[in-house]
mmCIF file of C-alpha atoms in Angstrom:
data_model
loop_
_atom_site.group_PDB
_atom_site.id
_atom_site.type_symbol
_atom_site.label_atom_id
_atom_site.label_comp_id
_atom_site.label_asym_id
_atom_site.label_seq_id
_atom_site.Cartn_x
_atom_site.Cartn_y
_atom_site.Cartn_z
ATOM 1 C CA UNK A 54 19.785 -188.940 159.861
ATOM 2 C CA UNK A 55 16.849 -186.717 160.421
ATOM 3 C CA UNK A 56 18.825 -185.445 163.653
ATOM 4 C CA UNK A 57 21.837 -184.743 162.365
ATOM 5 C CA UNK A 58 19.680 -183.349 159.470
ATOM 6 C CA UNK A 59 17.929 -180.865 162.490
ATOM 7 C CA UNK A 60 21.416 -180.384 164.732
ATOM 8 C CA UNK A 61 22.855 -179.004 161.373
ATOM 9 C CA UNK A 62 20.018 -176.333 160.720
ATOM 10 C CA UNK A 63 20.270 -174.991 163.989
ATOM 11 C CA UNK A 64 23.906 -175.053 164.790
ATOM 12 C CA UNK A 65 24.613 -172.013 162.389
ATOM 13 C CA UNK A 66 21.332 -170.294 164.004
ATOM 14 C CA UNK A 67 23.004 -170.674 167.034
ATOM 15 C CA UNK A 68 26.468 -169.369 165.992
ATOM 16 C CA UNK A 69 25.003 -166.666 165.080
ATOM 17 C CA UNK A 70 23.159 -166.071 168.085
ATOM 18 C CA UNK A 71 26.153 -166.671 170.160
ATOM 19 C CA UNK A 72 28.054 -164.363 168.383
ATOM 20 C CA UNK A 73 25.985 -161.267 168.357
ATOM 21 C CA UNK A 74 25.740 -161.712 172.019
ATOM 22 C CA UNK A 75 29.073 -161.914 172.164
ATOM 23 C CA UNK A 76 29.401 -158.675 170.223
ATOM 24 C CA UNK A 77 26.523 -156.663 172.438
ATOM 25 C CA UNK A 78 28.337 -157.706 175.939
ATOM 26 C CA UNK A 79 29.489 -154.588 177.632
ATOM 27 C CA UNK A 80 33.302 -154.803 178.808
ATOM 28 C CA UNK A 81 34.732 -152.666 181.557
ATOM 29 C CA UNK A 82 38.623 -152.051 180.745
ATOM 30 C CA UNK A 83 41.075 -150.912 183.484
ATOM 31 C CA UNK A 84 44.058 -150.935 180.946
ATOM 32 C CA UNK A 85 47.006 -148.482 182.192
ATOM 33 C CA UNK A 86 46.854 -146.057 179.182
ATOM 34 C CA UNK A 87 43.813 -144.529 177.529
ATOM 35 C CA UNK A 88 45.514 -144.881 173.824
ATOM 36 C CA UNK A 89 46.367 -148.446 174.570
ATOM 37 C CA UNK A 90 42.836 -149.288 175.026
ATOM 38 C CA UNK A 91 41.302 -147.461 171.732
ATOM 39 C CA UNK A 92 43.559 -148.879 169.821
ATOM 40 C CA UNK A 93 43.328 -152.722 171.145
ATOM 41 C CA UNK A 94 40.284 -152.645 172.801
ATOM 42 C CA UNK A 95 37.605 -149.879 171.186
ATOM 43 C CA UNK A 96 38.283 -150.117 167.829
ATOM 44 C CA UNK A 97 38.319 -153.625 167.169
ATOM 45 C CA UNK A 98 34.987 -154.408 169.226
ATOM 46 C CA UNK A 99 33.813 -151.375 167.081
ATOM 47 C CA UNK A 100 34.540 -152.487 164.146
ATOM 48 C CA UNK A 101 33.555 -155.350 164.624
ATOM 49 C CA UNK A 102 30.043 -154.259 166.080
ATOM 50 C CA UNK A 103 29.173 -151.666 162.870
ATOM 51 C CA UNK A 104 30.275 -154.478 160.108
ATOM 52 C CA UNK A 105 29.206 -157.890 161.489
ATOM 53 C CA UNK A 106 26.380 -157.658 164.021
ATOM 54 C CA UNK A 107 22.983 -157.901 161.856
ATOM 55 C CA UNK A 108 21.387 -155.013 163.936
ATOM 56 C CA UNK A 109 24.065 -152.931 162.464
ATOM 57 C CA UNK A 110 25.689 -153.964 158.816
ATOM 58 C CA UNK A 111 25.254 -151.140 155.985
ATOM 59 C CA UNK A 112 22.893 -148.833 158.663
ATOM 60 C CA UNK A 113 24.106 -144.944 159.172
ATOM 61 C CA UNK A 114 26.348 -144.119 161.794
ATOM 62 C CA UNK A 115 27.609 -141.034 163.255
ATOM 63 C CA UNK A 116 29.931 -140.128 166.145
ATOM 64 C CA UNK A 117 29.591 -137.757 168.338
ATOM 65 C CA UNK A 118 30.277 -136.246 171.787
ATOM 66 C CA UNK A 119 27.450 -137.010 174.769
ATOM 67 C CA UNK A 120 26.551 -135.568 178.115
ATOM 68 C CA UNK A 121 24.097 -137.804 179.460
ATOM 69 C CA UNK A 122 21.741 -138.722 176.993
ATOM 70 C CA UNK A 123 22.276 -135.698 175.176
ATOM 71 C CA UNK A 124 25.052 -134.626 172.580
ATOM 72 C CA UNK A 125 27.357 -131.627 174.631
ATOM 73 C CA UNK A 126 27.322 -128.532 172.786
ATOM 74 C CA UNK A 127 30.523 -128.076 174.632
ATOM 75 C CA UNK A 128 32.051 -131.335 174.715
ATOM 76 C CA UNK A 129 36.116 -131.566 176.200
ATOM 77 C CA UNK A 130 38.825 -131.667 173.947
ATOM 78 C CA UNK A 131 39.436 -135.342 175.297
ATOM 79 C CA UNK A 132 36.244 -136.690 173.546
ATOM 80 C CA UNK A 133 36.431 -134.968 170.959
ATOM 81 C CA UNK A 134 40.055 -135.874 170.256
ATOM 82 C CA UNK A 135 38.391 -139.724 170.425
ATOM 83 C CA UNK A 136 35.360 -138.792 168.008
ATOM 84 C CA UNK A 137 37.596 -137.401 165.693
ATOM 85 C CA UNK A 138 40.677 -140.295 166.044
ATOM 86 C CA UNK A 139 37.047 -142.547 166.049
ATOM 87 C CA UNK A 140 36.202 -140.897 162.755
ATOM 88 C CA UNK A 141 39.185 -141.384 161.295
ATOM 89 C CA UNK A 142 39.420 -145.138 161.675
ATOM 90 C CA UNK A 143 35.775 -146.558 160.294
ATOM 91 C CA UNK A 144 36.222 -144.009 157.228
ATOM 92 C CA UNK A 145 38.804 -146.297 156.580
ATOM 93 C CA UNK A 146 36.173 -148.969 157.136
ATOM 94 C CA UNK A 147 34.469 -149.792 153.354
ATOM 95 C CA UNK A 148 32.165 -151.814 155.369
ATOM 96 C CA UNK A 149 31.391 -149.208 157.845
ATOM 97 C CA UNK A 150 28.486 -146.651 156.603
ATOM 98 C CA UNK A 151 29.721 -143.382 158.304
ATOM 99 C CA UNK A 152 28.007 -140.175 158.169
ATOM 100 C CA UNK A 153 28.828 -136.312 159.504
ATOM 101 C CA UNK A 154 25.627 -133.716 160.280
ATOM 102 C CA UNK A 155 24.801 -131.738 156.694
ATOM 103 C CA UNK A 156 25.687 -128.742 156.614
ATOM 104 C CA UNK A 157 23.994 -125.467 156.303
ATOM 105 C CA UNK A 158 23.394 -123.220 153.799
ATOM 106 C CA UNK A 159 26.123 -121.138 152.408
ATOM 107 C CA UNK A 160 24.363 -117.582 152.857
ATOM 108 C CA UNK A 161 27.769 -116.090 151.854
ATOM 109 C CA UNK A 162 27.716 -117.561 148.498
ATOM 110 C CA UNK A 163 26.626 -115.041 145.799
ATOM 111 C CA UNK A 164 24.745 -117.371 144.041
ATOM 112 C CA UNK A 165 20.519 -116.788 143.765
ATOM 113 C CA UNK A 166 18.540 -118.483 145.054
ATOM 114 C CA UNK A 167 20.402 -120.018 147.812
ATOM 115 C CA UNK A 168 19.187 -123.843 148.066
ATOM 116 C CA UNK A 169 17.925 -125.290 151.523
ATOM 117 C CA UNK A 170 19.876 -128.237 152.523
ATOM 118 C CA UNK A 171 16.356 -129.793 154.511
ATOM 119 C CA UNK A 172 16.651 -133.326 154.851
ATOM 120 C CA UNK A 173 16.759 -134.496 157.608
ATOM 121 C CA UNK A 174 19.490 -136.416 159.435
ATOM 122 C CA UNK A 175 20.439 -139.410 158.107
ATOM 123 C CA UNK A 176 22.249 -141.325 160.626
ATOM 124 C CA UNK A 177 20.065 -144.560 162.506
ATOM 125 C CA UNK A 178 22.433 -144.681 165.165
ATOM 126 C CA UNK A 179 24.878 -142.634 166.951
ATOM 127 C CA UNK A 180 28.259 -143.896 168.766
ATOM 128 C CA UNK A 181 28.496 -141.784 171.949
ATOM 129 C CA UNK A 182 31.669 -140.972 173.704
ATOM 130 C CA UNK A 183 31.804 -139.132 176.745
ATOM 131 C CA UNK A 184 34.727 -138.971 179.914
ATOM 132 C CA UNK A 185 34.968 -137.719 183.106
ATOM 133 C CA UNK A 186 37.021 -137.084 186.034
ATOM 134 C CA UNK A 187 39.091 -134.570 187.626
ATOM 135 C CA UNK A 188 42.777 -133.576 187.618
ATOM 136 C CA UNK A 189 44.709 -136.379 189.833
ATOM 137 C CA UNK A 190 42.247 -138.816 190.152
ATOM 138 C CA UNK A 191 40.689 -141.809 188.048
ATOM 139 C CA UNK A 192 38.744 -141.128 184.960
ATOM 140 C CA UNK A 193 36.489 -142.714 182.966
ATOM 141 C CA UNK A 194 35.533 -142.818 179.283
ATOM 142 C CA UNK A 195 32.111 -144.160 177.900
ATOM 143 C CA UNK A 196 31.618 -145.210 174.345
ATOM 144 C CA UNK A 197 27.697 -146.692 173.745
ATOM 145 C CA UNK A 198 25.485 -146.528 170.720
ATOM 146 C CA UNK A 199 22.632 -144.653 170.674
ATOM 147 C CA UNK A 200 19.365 -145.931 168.570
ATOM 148 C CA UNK A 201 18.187 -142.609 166.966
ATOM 149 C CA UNK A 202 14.763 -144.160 165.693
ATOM 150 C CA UNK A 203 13.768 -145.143 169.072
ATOM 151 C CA UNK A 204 15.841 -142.790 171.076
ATOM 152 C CA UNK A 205 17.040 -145.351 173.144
ATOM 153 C CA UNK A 206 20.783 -147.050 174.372
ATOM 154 C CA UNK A 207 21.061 -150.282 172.656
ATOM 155 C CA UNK A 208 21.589 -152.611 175.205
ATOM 156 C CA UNK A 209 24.750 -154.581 175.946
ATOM 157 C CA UNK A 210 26.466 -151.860 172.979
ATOM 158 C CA UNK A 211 28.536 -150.276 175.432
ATOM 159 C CA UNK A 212 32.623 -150.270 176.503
ATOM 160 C CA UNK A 213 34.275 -148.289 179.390
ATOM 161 C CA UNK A 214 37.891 -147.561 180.204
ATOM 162 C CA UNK A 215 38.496 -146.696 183.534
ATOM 163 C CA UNK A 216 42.290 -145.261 184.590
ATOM 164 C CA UNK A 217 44.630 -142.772 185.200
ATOM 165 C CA UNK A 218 45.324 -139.996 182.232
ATOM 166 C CA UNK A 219 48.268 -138.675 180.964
ATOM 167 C CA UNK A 220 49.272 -134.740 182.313
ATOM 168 C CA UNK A 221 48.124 -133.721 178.599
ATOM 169 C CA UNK A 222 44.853 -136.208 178.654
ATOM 170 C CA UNK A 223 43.993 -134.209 182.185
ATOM 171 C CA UNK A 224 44.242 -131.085 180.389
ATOM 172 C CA UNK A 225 42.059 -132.011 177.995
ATOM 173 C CA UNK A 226 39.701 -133.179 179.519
ATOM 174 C CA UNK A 227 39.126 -129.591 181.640
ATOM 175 C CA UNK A 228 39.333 -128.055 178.434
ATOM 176 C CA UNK A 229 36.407 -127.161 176.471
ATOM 177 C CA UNK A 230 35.163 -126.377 173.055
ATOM 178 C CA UNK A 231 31.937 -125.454 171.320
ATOM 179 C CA UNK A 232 29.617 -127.202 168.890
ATOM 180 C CA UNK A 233 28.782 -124.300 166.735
ATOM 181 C CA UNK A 234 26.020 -126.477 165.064
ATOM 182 C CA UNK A 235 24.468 -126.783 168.700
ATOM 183 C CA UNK A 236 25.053 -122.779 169.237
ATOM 184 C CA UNK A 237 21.366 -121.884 170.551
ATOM 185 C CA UNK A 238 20.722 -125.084 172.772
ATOM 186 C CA UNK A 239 20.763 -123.396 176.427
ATOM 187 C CA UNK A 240 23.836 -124.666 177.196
ATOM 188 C CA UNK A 241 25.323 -122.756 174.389
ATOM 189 C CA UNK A 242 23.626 -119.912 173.644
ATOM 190 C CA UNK A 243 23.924 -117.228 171.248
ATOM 191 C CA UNK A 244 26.805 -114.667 172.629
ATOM 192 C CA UNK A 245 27.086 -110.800 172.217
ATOM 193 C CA UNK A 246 27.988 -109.962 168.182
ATOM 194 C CA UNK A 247 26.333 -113.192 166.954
ATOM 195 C CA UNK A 248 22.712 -111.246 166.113
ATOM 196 C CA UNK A 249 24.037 -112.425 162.267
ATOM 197 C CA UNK A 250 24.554 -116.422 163.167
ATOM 198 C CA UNK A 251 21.072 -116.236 165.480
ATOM 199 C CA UNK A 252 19.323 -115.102 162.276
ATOM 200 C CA UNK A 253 20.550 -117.357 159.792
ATOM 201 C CA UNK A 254 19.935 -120.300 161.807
ATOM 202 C CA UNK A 255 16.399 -119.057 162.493
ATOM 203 C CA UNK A 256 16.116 -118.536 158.679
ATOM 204 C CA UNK A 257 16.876 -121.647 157.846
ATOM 205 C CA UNK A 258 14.696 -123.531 160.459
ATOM 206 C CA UNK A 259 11.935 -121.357 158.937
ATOM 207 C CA UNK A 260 12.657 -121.862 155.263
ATOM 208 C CA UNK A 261 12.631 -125.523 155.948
ATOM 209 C CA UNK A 262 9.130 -125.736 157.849
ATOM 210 C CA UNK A 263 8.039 -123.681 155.068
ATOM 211 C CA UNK A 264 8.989 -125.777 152.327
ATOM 212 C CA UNK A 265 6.972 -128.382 154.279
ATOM 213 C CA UNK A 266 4.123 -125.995 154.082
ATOM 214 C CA UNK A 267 4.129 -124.785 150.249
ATOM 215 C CA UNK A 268 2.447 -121.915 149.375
ATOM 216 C CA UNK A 269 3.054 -118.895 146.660
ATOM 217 C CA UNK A 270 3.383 -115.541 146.523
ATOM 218 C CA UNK A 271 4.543 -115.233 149.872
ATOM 219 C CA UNK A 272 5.168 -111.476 150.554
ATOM 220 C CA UNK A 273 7.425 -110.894 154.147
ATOM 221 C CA UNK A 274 7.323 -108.222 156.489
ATOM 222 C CA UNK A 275 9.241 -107.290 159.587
ATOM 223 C CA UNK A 276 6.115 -107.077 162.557
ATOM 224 C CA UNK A 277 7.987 -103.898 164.672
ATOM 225 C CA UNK A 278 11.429 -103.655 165.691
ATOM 226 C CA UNK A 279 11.613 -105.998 168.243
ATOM 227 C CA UNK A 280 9.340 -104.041 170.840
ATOM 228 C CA UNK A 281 12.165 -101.111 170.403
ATOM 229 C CA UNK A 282 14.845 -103.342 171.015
ATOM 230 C CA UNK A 283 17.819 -102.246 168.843
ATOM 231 C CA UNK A 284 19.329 -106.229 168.390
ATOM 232 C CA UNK A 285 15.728 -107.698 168.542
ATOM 233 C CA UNK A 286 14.815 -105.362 165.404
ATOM 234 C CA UNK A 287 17.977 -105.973 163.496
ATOM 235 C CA UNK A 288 17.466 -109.555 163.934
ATOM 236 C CA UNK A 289 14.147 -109.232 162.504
ATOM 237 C CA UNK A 290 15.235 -107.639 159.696
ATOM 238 C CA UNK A 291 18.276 -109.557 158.749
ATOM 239 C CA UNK A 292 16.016 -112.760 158.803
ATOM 240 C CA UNK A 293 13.851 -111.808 155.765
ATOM 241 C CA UNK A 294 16.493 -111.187 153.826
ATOM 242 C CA UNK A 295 18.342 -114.914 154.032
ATOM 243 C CA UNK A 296 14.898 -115.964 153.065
ATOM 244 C CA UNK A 297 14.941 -113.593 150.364
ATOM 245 C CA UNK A 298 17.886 -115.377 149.747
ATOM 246 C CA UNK A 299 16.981 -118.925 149.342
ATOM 247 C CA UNK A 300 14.084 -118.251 147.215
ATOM 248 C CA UNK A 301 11.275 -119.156 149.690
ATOM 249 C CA UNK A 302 9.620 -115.337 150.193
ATOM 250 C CA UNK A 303 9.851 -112.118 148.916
ATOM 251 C CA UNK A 304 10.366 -109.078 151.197
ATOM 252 C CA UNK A 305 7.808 -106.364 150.894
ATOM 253 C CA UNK A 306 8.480 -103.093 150.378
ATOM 254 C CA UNK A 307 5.432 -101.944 152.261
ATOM 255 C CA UNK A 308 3.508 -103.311 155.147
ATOM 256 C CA UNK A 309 0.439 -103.186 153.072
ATOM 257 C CA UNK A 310 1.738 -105.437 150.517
ATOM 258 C CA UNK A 311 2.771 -108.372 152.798
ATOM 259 C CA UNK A 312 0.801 -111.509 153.885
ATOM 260 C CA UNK A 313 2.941 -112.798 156.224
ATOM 261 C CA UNK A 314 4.634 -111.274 159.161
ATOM 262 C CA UNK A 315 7.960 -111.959 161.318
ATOM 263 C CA UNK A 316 7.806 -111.138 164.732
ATOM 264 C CA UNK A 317 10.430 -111.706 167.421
ATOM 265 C CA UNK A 318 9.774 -111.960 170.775
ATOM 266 C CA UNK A 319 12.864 -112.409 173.812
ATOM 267 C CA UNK A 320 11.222 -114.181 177.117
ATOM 268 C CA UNK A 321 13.362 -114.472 180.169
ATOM 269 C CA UNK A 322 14.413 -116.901 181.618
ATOM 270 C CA UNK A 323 16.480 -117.140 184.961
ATOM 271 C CA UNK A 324 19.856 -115.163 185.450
ATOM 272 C CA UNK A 325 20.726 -113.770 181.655
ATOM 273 C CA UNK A 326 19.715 -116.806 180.380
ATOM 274 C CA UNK A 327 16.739 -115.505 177.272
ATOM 275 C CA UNK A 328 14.799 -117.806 174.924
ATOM 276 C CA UNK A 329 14.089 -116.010 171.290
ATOM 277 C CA UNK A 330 11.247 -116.580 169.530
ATOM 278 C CA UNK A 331 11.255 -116.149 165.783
ATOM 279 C CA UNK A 332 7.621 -116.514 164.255
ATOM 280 C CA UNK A 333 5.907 -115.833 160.617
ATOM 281 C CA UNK A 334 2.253 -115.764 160.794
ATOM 282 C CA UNK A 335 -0.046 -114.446 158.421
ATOM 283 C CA UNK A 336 -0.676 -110.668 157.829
ATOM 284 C CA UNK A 337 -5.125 -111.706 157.319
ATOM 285 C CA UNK A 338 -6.964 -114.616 157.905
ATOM 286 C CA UNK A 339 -6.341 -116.781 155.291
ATOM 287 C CA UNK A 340 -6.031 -120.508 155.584
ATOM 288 C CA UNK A 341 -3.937 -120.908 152.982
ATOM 289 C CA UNK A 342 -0.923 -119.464 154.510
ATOM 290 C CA UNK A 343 1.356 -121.118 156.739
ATOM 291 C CA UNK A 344 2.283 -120.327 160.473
ATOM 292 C CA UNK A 345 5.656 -121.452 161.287
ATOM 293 C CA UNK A 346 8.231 -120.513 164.035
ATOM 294 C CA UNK A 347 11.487 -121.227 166.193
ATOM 295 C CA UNK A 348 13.496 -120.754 169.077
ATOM 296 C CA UNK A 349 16.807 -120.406 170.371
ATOM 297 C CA UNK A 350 18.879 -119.875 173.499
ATOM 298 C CA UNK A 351 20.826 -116.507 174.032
ATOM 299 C CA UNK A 352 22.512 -114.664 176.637
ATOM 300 C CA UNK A 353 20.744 -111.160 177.473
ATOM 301 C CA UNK A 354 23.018 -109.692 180.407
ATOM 302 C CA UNK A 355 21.502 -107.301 182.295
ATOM 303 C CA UNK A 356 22.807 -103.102 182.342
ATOM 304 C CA UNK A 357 23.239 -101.132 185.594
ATOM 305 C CA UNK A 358 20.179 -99.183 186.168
ATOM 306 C CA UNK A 359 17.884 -100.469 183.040
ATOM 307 C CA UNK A 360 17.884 -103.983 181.321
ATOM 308 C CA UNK A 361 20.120 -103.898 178.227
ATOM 309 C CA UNK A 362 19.273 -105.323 174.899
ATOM 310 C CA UNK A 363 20.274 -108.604 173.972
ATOM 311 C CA UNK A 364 23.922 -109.165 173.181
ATOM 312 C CA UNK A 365 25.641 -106.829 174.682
ATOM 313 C CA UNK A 366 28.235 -107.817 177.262
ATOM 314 C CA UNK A 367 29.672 -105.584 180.116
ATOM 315 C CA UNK A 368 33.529 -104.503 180.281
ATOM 316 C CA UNK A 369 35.737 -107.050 181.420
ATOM 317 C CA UNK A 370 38.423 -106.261 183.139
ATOM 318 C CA UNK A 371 42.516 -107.474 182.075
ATOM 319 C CA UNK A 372 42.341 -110.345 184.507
ATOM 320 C CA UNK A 373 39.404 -111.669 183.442
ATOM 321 C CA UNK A 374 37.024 -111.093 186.571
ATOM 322 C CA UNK A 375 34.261 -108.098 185.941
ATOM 323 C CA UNK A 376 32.083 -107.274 188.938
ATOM 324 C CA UNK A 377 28.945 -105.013 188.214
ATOM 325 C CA UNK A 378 26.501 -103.270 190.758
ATOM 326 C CA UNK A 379 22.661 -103.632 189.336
ATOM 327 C CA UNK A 380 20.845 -100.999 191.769
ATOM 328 C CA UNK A 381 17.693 -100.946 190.731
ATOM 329 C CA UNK A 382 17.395 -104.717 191.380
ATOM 330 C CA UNK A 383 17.891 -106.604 194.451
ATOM 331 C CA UNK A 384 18.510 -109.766 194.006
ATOM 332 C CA UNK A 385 18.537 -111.556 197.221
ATOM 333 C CA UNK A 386 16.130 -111.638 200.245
ATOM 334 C CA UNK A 387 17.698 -108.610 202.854
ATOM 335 C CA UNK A 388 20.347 -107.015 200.927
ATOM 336 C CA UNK A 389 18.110 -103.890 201.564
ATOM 337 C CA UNK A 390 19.479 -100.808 199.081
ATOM 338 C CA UNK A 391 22.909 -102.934 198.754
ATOM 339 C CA UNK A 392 21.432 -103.500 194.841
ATOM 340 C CA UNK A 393 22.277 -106.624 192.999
ATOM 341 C CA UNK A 394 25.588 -107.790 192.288
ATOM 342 C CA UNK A 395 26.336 -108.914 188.023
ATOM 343 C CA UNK A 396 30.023 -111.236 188.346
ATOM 344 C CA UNK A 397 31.446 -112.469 185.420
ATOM 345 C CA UNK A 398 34.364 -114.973 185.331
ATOM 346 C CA UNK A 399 35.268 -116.383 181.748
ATOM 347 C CA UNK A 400 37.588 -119.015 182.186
ATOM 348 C CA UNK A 401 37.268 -119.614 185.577
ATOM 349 C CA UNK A 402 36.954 -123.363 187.179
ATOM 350 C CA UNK A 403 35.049 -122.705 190.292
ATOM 351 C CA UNK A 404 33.924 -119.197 191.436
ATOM 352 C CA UNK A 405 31.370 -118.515 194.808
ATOM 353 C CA UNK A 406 30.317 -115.286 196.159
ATOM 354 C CA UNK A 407 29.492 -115.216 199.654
ATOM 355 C CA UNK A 408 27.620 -112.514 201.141
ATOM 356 C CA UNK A 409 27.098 -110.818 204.916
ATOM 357 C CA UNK A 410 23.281 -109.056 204.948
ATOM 358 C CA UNK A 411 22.598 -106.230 207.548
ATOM 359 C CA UNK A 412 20.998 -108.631 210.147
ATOM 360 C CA UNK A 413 24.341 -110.616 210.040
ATOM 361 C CA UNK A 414 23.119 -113.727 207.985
ATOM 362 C CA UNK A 415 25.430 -115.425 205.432
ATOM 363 C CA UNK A 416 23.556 -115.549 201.362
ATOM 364 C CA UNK A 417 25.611 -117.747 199.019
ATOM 365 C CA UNK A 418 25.232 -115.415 195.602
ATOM 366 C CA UNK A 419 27.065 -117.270 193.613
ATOM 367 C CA UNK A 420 26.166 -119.992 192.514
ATOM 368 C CA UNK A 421 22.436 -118.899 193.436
#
């Protein structure tokens, strides 16, 4: 009796065990179509993953597009079709806990003070789908789950279709979009005409950090204007203001009534690539007040003859293609007065630029 007694306490225990295993084994599917697999094979295993494994009932998930280990601030139409078909489906889930990114503040809205949305993200885990291939051959789509507390794969969560895709799944999967909440990572930096987006972002990374920071009276000022950089300066004045906004400083009307200070500060990086520094610092040496700052990605081409400001493109010509002659820099070893050359191909696939020197030599420009 006491046996069976024992064999029956541990044969749920073990069921269970069994089970999650079961649920945490990765599966490799070579199914002919991509749709027939997400709808027989990903969506029941996860489904089945978010509202019956223990590691995973009633936690926070999101889904989202991955490169790597990273979410793609330009992810392909193809995964994002899936995140969003994804989406769809566990919303539908009452036993799934699904979550989307907050979003910012509305600095539009007319409305004063404009509240800081600050908490922080809420999901604990992430599903991560990412694909590809190349037109005419096999492809491959990865779907794991991502454990945002320890920032690592959870292992055995993980399925995989590997096949051929159909003409429209090839296009979209060359296709591209953007992540306008990820506008500022270097892969997607901030473009010519987005001084305005830049700023508000910046504000509200800064309001945030100094809610965290509490202090009164805070008084704002505008340090310079950008060391005389026309889009540096207006950036630095537009970001007081959606503070302003949101009720976490005043702006001074004089330098010599502030106590804090916003300087910005652009520091290159290779090609046009430019990191911006926003900062607030205090205007004396008190303790009291807090020092807070951020930084984003932007793209700072360069003019013929002088380095531009930031944002500001050169002409493009009708076909896309727009080739422009830098003299005053050379930018490879022997091109002698040649200059440098600027090439810019939106759109393009693949684009090289091959180049002859005076002693004869062949230089590969493009990519550098």
């Amino acid at each position: 009796m006491n046996d069976r007694s024992a064999s029956g306490g541990l044969l749920p225990g073990i069921v269970a065990w069994v089970l999650a295993a079961a649920l945490l084994t990765p599966v490799a599917s070579r199914a002919d179509g991509l749709d027939g697999w997400f709808e027989g094979d990903l969506v029941p295993w996860l489904t089945a993953q978010l509202s019956g494994h223990p590691r995973f009932m009633g936690e926070p998930v999101r889904v989202a597009v991955f490169s790597g280990n990273e979410e793609d601030p330009t992810p392909d139409l193809l995964s994002a079709g899936l995140v969003g078909a994804l989406e769809s489906e566990l919303s539908r889930r009452p036993d799934v806990r699904l979550v989307r990114l907050p979003a910012g503040p509305e600095w539009d809205d007319q409305r004063l003070p404009t509240r800081l949305p600050c908490l922080p993200a809420e999901e604990a885990y992430i599903v991560a789908v990412e694909s590809s291939g190349a037109v005419g051959s096999m492809a491959v789509v990865k779907v794991r789950i991502l454990d945002t507390h320890e920032r690592q794969w959870v292992p055995g969560a993980a399925r995989e279709w590997r096949g051929r895709l159909s003409g429209e799944q090839q296009r979209r999967l060359v296709q591209t979009g953007t992540r306008d909440d990820l506008r500022g990572h270097r892969d997607l930096p901030y473009v010519p005409g987005q001084e305005d987006l830049l700023a508000a972002r910046a504000a509200h990374a800064l309001g945030c950090a100094l809610l965290a920071h509490p202090a009164d009276g805070l008084m704002l000022w505008p340090d310079g204007d950008g060391d005389g950089n026309e889009e540096a300066g207006r950036i630095a004045r537009l970001v007081p203001r959606y503070l302003a906004r949101s009720g976490v400083v005043r702006v001074a009307s004089a330098p010599s009534e502030a106590n804090m200070l916003l300087a910005v500060d652009f520091q290159p990086l290779e090609g046009d690539m430019r990191q911006v520094w926003i900062a607030l610092s205090p205007a004396g040496s008190d303790p009291e007040l807090p020092s807070v700052r951020t930084s984003f990605y932007a793209s700072v081409p360069l003019d013929a003859g002088s380095r531009r400001g930031p944002f500001r493109d050169p002409p493009v010509a009708d076909d896309g293609l727009a080739l422009e002659l830098l003299p005053d820099d050379c930018a490879w070893e022997g091109c002698g007065d040649g200059g440098a050359l600027e090439v810019r191909a939106p759109g393009s696939l693949h684009l090289e630029l091959i180049a002859v020197t005076r002693e004869g030599s062949v230089v590969r420009l493009y990519p550098s």
